[in-house]
Short mmCIF file of C-alpha atoms and ligand atoms in Angstrom, two decimals:
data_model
loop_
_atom_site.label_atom_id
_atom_site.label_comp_id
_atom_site.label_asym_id
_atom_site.label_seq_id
_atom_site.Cartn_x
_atom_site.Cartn_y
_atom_site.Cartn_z
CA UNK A 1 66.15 103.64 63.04
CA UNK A 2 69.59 105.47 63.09
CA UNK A 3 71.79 105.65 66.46
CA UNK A 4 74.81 107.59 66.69
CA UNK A 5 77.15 106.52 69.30
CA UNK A 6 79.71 109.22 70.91
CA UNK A 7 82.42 107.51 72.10
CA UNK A 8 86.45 108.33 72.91
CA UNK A 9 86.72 104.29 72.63
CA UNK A 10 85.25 103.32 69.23
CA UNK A 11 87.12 99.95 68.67
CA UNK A 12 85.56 98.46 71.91
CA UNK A 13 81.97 98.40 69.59
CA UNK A 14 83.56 96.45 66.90
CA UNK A 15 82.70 92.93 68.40
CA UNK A 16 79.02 94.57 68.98
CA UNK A 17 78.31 95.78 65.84
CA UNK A 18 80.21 93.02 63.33
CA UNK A 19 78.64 89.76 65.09
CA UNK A 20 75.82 88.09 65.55
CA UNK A 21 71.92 89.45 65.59
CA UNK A 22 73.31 93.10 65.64
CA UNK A 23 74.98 92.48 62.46
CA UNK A 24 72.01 91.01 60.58
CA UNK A 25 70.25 93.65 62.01
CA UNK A 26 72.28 96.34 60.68
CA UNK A 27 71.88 94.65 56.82
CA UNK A 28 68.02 93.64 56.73
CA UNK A 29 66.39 95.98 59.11
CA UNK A 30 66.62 99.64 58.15
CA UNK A 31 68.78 100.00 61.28
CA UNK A 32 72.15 102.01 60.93
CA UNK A 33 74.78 102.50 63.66
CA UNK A 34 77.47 104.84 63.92
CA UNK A 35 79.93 104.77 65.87
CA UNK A 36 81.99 108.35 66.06
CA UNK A 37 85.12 109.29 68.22
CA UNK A 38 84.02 112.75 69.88
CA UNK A 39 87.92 114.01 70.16
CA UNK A 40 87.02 115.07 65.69
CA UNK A 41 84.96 117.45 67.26
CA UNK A 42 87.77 119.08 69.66
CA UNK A 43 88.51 122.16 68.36
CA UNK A 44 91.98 122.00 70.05
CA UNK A 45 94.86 121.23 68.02
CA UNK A 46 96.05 118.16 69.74
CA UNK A 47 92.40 117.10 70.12
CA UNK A 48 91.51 117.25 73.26
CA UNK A 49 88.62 116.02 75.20
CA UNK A 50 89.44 116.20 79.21
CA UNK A 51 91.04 118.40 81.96
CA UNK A 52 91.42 119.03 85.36
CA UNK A 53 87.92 120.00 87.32
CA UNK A 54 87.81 123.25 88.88
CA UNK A 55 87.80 123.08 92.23
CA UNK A 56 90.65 120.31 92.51
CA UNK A 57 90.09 116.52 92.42
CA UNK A 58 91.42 113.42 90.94
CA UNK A 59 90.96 112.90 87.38
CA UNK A 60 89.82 114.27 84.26
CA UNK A 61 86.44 115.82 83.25
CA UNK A 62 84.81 115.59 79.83
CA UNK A 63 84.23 119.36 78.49
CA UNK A 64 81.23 119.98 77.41
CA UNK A 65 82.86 121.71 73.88
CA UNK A 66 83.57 119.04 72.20
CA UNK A 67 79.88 117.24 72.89
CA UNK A 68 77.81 120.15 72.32
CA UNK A 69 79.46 120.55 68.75
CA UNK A 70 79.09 117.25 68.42
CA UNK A 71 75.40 117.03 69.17
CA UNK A 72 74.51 120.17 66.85
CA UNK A 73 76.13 118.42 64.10
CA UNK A 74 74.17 115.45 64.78
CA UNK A 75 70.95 116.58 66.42
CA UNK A 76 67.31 116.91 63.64
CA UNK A 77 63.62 117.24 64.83
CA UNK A 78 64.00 113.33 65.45
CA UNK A 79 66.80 113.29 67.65
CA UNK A 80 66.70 111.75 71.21
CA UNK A 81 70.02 112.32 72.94
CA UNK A 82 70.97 110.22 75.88
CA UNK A 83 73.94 110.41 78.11
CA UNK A 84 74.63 106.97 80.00
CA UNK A 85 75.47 107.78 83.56
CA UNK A 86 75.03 106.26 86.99
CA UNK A 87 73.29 108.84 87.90
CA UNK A 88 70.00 108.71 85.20
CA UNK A 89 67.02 106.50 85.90
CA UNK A 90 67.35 102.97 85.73
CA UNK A 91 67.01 101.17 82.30
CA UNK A 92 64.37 98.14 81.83
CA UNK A 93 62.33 96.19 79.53
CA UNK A 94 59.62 99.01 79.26
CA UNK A 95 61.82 101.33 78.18
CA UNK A 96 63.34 99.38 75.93
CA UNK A 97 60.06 99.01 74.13
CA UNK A 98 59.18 102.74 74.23
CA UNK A 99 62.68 103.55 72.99
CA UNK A 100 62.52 101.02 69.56
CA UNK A 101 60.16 103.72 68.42
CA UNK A 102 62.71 106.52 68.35
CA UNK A 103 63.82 107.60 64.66
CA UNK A 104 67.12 108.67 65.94
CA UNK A 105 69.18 108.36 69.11
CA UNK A 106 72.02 110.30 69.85
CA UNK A 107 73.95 108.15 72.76
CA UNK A 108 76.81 109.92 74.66
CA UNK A 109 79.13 107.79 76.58
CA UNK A 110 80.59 109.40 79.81
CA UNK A 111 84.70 108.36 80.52
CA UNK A 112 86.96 109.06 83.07
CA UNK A 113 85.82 110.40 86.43
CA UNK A 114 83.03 112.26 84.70
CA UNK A 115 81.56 115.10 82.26
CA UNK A 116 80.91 119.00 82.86
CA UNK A 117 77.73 119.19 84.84
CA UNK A 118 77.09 121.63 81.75
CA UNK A 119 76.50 118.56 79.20
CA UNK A 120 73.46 117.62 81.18
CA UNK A 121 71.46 120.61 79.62
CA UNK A 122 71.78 119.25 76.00
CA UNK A 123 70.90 115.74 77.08
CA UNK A 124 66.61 114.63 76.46
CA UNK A 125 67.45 111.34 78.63
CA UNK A 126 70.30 109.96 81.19
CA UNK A 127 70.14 106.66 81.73
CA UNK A 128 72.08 104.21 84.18
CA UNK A 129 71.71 100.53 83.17
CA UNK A 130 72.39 99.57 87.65
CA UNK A 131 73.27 100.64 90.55
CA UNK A 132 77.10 99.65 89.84
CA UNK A 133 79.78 101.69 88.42
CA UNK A 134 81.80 101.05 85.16
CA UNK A 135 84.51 102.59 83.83
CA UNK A 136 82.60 104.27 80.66
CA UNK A 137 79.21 104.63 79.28
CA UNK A 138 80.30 101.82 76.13
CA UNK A 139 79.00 98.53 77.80
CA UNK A 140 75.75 100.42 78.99
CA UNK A 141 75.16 101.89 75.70
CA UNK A 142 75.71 98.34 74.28
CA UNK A 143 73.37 96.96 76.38
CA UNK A 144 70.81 99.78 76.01
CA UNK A 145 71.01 99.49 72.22
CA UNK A 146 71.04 95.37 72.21
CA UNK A 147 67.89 95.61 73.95
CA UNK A 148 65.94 97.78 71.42
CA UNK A 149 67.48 96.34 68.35
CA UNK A 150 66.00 92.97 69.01
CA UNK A 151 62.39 94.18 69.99
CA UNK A 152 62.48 96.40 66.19
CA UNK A 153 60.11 94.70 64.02
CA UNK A 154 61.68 91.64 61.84
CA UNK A 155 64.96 91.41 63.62
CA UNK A 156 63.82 87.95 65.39
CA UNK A 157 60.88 86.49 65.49
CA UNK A 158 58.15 87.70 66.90
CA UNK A 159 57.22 85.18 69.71
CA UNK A 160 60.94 84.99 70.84
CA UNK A 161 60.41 88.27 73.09
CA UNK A 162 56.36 88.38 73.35
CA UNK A 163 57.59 85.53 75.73
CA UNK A 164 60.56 87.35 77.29
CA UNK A 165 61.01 87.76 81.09
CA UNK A 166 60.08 90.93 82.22
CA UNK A 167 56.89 91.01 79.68
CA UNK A 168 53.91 91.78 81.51
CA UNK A 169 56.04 92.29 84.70
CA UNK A 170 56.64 87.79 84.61
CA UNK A 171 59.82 86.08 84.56
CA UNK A 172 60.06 83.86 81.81
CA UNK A 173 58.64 80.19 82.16
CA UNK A 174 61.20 77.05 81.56
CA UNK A 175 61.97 75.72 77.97
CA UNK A 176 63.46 72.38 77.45
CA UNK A 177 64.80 70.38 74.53
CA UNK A 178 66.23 66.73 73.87
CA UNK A 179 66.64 64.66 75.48
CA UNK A 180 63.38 64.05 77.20
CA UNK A 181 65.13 62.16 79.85
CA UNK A 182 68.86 63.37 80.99
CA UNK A 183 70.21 61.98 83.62
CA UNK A 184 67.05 61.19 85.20
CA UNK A 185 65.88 64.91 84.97
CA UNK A 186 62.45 64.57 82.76
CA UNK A 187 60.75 67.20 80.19
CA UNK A 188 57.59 67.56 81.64
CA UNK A 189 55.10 65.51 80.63
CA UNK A 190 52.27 68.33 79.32
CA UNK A 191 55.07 69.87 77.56
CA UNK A 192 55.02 66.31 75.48
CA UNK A 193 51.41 66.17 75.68
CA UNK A 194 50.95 68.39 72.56
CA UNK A 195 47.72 69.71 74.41
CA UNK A 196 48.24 73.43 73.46
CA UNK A 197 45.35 74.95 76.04
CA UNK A 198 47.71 72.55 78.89
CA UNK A 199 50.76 73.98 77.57
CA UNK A 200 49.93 77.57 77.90
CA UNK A 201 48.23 77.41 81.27
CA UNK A 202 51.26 75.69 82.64
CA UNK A 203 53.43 77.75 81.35
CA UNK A 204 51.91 80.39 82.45
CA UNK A 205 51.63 78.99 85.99
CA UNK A 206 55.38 78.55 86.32
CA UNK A 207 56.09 82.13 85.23
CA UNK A 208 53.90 83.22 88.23
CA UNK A 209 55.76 80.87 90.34
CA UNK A 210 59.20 81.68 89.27
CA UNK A 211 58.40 85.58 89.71
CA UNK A 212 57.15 85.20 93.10
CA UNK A 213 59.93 83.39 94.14
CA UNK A 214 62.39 85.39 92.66
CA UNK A 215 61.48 89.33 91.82
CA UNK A 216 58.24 89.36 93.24
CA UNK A 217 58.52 93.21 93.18
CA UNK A 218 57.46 92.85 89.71
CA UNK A 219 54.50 91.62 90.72
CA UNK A 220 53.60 94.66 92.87
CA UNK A 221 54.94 97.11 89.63
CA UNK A 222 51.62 99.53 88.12
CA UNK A 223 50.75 97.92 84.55
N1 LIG B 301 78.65 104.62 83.24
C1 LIG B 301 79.32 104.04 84.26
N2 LIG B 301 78.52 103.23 84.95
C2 LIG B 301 77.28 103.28 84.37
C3 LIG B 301 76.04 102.67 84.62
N3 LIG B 301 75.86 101.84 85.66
N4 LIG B 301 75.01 102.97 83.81
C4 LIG B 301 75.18 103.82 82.79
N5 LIG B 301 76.34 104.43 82.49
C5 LIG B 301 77.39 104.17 83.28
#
């Protein structure tokens, strides 16, 4: 999987990309991210990006030059380009999973107090990650592409996320470790009980009961 980030920020994925499961990621996995400042594909000579909106109005708009050269310099037959916005549909767990199939993704990041409406016609997906508003489309596109590295085959194991929240529309069940007893607060005892037909059902059981009291809209979501 390759995903191109478009960015006027590119130091803020440093952290993202040179840590952790991301990083190991990147080596093992056949995964490659780049992450490209937009303002090389200004074709103004002091590189710029923004300007005032027509119209009148604080701030400064992103114009749609410098993102449509960069997506035809980018774009193939396997290209999905998504623009993180408030505005797109609202990012979850399913999506993630129908997303880790994508060959390449093309991820713009909005900035400022917005982009030429005009941007929107080159764009396959917009996405919002909540109803909240951030300053950029970085941290969403972090999260969007945190989400879909992990679920890509061989970057953790396996059962970590069969048994994520959200899977099969159920909050995750509890997980303990040692000490069996702290401060009076017990492990379960089937959880000791190495009765693996026990162990499911309950856990099981407690996802149920955790959704319902929490998000039981999942519950009432189709599939
Ligand atoms: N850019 C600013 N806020 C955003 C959000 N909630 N989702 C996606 N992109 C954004």
């Amino acid at each position: 999987m390759k995903i191109d980030v478009l960015t006027l920020f590119p130091k803020m994925f440093d952290g993202f990309i040179n840590e952790s499961i991301i990083k190991r990621a990147i080596e093992l996995n056949d995964i490659e991210i780049n992450i490209i400042d937009f303002r090389k594909y200004s074709t103004d000579k002091n590189k710029k990006v923004d300007d005032y909106q027509y119209g009148g109005g604080a701030g400064m708009v992103l114009m749609p030059g410098p993102i449509f050269n960069a997506i035809d310099d980018l774009r193939t037959d396997d290209s999905t380009v998504i623009l993180m916005t408030p505005q797109g549909k609202k990012y979850n767990q399913k999506l993630a999973y129908q997303y880790k199939n994508f060959k390449h993704i093309i991820i713009i990041c909005g900035h400022y107090e917005g982009f030429d409406e005009r941007i929107r016609s080159i764009v396959d997906i917009e996405l919002s990650i909540g109803d909240y508003v951030l300053t950029g489309g970085e941290i969403p596109s972090m999260v969007v592409i945190d989400s879909i590295i992990r679920l890509v085959d061989g970057v953790i194991d396996e059962d970590s996320h069969l048994n994520d929240s959200f899977n099969n529309n159920l909050l995750d069940y509890p997980v303990y470790t040692k000490p069996k007893n702290f401060k009076g607060m017990e492990v379960p005892s089937v959880l000791l009980s190495g009765h693996h037909e026990n162990i499911k059902k309950w856990r099981y059981e407690q996802s149920l009961k955790k959704t319902k009291e929490r998000r039981p809209d999942l519950l009432e979501e189709d599939d």
